CSV table of C-alpha atoms in Angstrom, one decimal:
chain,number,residue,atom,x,y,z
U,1,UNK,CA,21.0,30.8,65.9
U,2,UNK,CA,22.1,30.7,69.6
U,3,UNK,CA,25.5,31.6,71.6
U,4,UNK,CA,27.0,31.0,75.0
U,5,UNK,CA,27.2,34.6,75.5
U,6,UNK,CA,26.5,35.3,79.3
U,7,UNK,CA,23.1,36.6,80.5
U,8,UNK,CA,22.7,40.4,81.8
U,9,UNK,CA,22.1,41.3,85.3
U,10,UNK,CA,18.9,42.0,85.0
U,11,UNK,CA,17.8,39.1,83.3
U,12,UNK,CA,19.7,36.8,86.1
U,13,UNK,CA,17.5,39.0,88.9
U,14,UNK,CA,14.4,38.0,86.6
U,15,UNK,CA,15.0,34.2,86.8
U,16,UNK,CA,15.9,34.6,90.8
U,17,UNK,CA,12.9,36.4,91.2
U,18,UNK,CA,10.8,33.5,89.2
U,19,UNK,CA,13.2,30.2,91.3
U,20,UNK,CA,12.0,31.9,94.6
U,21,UNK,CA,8.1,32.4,93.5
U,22,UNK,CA,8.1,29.2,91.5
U,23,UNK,CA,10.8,26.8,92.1
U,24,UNK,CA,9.1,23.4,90.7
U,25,UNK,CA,8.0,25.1,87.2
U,26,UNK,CA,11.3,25.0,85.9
U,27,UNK,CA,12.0,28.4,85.2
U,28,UNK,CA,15.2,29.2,82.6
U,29,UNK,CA,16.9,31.4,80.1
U,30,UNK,CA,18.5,31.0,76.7
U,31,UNK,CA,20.7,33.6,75.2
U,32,UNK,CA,21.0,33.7,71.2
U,33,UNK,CA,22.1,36.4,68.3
U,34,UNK,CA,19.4,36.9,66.1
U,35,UNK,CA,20.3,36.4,61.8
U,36,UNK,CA,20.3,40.5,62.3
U,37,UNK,CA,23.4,40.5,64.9
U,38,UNK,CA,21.1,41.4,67.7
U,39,UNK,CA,21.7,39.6,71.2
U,40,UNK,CA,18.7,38.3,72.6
U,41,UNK,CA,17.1,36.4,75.2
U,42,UNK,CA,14.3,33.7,75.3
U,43,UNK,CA,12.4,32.6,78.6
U,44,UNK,CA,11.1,29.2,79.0
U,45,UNK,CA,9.2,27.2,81.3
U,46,UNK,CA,9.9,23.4,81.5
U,47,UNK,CA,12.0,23.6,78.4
U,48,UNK,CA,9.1,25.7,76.5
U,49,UNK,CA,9.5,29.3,75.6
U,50,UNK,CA,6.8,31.1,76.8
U,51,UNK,CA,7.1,33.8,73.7
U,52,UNK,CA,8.2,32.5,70.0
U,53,UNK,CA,10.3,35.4,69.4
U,54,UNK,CA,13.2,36.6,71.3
U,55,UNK,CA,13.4,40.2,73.6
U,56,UNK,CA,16.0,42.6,74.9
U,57,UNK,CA,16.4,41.9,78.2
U,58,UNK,CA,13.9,40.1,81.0
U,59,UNK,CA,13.3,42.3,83.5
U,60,UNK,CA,11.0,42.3,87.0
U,61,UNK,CA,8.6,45.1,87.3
U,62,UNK,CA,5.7,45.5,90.0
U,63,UNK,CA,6.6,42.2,90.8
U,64,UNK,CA,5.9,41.0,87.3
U,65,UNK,CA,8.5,39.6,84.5
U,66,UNK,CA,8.6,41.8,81.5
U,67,UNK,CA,10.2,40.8,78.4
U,68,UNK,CA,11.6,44.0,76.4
U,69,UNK,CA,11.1,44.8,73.1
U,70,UNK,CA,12.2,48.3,72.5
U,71,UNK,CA,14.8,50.5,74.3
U,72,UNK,CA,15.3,54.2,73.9
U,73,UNK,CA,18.6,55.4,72.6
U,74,UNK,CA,19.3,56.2,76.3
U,75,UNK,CA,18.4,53.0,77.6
U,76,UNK,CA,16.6,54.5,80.6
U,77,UNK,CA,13.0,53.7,78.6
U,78,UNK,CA,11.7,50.4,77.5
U,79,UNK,CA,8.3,48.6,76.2
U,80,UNK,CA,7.6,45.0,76.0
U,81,UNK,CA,5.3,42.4,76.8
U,82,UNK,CA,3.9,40.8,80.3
U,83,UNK,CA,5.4,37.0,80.1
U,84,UNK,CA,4.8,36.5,84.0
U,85,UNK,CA,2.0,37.4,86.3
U,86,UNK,CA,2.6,38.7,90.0
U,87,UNK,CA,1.9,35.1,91.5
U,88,UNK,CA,4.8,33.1,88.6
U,89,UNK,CA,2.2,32.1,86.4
U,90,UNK,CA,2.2,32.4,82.6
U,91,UNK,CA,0.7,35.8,81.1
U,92,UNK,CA,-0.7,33.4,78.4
U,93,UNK,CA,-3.9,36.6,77.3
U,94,UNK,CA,-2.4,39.9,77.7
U,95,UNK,CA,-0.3,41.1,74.9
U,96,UNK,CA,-0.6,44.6,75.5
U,97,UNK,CA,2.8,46.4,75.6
U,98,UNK,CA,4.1,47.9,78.5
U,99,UNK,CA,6.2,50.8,79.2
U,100,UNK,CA,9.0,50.5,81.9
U,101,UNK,CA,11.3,52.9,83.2
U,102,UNK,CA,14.6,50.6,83.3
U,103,UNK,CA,15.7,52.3,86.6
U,104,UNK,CA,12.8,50.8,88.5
U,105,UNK,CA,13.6,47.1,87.6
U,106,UNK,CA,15.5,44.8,89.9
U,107,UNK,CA,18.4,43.6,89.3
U,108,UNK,CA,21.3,41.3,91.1
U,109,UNK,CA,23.8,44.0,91.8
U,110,UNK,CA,24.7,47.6,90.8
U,111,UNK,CA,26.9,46.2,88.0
U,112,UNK,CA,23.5,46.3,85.8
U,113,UNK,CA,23.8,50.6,85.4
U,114,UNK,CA,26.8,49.5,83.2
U,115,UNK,CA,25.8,47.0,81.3
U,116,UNK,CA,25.6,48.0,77.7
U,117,UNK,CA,24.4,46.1,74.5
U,118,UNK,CA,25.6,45.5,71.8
U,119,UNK,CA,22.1,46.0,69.8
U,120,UNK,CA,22.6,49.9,68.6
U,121,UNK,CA,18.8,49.9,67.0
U,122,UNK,CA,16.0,50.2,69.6
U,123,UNK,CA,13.4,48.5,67.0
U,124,UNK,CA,11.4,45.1,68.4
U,125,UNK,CA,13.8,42.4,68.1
U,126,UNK,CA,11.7,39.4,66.6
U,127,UNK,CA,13.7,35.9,65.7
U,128,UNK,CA,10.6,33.3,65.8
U,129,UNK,CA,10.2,31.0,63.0
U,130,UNK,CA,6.5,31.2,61.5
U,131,UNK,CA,4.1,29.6,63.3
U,132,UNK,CA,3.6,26.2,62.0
U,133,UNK,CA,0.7,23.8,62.0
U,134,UNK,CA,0.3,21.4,65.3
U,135,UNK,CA,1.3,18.4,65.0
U,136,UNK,CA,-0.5,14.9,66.1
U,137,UNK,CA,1.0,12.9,69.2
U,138,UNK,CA,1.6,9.7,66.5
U,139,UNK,CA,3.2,12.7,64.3
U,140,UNK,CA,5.8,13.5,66.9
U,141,UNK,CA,6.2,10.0,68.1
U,142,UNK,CA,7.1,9.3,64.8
U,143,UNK,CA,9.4,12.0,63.8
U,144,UNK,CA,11.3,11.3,67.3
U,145,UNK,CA,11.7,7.7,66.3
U,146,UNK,CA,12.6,9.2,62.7
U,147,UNK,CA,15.1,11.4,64.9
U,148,UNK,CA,17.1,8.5,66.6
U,149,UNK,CA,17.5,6.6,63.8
U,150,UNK,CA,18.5,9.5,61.7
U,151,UNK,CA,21.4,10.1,64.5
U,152,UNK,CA,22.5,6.5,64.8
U,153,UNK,CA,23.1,7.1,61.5
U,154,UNK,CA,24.9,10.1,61.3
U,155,UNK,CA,27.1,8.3,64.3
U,156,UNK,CA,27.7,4.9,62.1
U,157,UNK,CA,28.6,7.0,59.1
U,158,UNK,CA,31.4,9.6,60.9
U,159,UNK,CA,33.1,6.0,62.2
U,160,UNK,CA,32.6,4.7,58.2
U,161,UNK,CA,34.5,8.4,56.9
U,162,UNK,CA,36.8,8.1,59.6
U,163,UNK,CA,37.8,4.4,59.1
U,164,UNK,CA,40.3,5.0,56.3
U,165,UNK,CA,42.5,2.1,56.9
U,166,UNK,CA,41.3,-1.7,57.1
U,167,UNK,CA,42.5,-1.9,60.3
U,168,UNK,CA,39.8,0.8,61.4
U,169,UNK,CA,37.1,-1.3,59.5
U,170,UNK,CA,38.3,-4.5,61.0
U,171,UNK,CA,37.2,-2.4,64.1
U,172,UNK,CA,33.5,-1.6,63.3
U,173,UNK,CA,32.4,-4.6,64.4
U,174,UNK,CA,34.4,-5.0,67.7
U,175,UNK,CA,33.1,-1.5,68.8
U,176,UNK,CA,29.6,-2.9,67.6
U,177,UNK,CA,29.9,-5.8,69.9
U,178,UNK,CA,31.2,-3.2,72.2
U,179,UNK,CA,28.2,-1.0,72.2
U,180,UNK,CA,25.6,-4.3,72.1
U,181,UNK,CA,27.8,-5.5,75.2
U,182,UNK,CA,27.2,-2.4,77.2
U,183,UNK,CA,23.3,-1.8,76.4
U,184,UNK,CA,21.7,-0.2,79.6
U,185,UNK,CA,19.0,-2.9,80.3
U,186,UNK,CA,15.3,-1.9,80.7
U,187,UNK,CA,15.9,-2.9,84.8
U,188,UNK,CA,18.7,-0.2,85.1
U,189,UNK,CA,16.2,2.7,84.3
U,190,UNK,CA,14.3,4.2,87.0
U,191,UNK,CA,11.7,6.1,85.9
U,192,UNK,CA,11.1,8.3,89.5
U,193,UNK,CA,14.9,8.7,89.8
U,194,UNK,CA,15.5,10.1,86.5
U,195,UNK,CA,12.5,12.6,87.0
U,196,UNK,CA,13.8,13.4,90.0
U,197,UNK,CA,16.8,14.6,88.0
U,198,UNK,CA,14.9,16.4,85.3
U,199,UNK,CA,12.9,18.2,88.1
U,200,UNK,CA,15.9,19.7,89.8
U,201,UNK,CA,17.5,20.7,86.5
U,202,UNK,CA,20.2,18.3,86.5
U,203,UNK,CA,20.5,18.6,82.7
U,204,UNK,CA,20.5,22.8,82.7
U,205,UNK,CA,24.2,24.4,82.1
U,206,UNK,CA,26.2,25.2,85.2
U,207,UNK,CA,24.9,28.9,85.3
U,208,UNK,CA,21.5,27.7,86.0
U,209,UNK,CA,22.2,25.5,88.4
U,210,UNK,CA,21.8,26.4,92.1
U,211,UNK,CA,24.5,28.4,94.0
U,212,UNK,CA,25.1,27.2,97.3
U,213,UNK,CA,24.8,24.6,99.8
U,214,UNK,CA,21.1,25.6,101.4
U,215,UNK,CA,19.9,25.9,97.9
U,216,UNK,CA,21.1,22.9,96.4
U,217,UNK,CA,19.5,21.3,99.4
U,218,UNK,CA,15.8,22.8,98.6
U,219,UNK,CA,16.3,22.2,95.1
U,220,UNK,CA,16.8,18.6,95.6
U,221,UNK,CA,13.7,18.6,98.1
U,222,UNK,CA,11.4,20.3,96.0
U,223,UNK,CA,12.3,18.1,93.4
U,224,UNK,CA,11.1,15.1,95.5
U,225,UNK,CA,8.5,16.6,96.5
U,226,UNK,CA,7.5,17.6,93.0
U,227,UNK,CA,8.1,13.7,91.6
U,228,UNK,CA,6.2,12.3,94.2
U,229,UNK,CA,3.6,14.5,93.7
U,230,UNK,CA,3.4,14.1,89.6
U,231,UNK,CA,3.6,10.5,90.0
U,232,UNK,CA,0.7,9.8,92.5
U,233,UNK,CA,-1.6,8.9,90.2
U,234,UNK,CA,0.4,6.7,88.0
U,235,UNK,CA,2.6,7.1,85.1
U,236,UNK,CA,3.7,5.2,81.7
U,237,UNK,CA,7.2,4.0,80.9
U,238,UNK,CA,7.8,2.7,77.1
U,239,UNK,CA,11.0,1.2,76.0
U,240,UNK,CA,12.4,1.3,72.3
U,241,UNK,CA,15.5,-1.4,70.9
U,242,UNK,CA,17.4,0.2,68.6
U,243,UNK,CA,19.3,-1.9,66.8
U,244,UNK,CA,20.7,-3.8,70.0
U,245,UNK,CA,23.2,-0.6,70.4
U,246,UNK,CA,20.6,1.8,72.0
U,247,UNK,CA,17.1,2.2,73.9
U,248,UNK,CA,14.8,5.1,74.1
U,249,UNK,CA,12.9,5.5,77.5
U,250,UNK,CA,9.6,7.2,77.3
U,251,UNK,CA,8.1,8.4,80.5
U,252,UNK,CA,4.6,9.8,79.9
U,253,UNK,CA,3.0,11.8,82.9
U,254,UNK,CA,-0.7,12.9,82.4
U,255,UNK,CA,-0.8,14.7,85.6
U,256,UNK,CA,2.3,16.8,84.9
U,257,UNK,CA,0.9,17.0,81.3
U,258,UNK,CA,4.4,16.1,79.8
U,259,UNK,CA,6.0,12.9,78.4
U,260,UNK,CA,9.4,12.8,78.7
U,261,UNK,CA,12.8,11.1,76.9
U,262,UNK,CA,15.7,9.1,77.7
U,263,UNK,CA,18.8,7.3,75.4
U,264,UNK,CA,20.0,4.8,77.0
U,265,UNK,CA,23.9,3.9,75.2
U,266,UNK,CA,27.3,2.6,76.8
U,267,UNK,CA,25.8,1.6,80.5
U,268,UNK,CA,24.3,5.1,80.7
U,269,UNK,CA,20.5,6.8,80.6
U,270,UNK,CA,20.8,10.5,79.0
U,271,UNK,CA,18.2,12.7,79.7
U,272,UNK,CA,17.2,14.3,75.9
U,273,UNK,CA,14.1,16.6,76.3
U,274,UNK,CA,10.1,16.3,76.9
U,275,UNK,CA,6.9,17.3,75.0
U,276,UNK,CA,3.9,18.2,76.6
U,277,UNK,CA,1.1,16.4,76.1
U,278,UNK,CA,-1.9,17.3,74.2
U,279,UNK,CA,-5.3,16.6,75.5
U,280,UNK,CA,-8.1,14.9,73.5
U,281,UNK,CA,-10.4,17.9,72.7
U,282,UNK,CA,-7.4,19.6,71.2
């Protein structure tokens, strides 16, 4: 189960480290407390954790990301696994564990010698649901579709619970008429703008985002660049009706090898999460 709790230093010096190599993959964090009370951290790389389970702390050693595992009672000692290579790409082959001594990693300032966790154990910390069984493109297609349904659902029934008085239920069909009335039309969604948006990691939380004027400017350029880029050689926008209430955008990229999703509701396109795409000999 995840939490909001804030990341450590070293693992904010990690994801600068990876921004600066690799600014248009995407790079990003997610903090959680395992079911055994331990903190951890999960990396991910265009919203797809690079690990299944869950480490320590992220760390940048010899120019490489390490994701820890174990830590002596000390703290001054830790083993884990290579996620990044030297040059930002994915370690995707070695899983050989790695032994660091925590006063050679980088981190964003001095405040990182005090940081303590609240994990008293130094066993591997593993949260990762058992691997499962891949699923076919039509398979997740479906199960999305299955997914917005089952929420327009869940959204019609809290206004039926909450509609206790006839007056409220004399409502439901105003607020209907409402939603129908304010429908985004297809027209109003631009597939390179909204990319655009994804790219720059419009849609990350605030911590994420980039600090600073000169960074906010590259970030935005980058993302451009990136878009442009992607979308050279063509892409595929689908459109879904939903009950004259709601569309769902579907923007499929082959050269990014990612298809990506939008709701469109109330006048407004909301950016809800990608897939990557699976090729045919797969």
């Amino acid at each position: 189960m995840t939490n909001n709790q804030r990341l450590s230093p070293r693992t904010v010096a990690a994801l600068t480290h990876l921004r600066r190599l690799k600014p248009l993959d995407g790079y990003a964090a997610e903090s959680y407390v395992s079911l055994s009370g331990k903190p951890l951290v999960q990396l991910k790389r265009r919203n797809v954790p690079l690990k299944d389970e869950g480490f320590l702390d992220l760390v940048v050693h010899n120019s490489r990301v390490i994701g820890i595992q174990i830590l002596t009672s000390s703290g001054n000692v830790g083993r884990g696994l290579i996620l990044v290579n030297e040059d930002g790409s994915p370690c995707a082959t070695d899983d050989s564990p790695i032994t660091v001594n925590m006063a050679d990693v980088g981190t964003t300032n001095s405040a990182a010698a005090s940081f303590t966790r609240r994990s008293s154990s130094g066993a591997a910390a593993y949260n990762a649901p058992p691997p499962t069984n891949p699923l076919s493109n039509i398979d997740n297609e479906n199960i999305l579709q299955y997914g917005i349904m089952g929420l327009l659902a869940l959204v019609v029934l809290k206004i039926l619970v909450n509609a206790l008085s006839s007056l409220a239920f004399l409502l439901l069909p105003l607020l209907y008429f409402y939603a129908s009335a304010n429908l985004p039309s297809i027209e109003s969604f631009d597939a390179k703008k909204e990319l655009k948006r994804v790219m720059r990691g419009a849609h990350l939380p605030e911590e994420q985002q980039p600090k600073g004027w000169v960074e906010q400017k590259l970030n935005r350029l980058a993302a451009s660049i990136s878009t442009e880029l992607a979308t050279s050689l063509g892409y595929e926008v689908r459109v879904t009706d939903y009950l004259g209430v709601a569309r769902l955008s579907a923007v499929k990229v082959p050269v990014a090898g990612s298809e990506f999703y939008w709701i469109g509701i109330m006048n407004r396109w909301q950016y809800i999460g990608q897939r990557e795409l699976r090729s045919n000999n797969d």
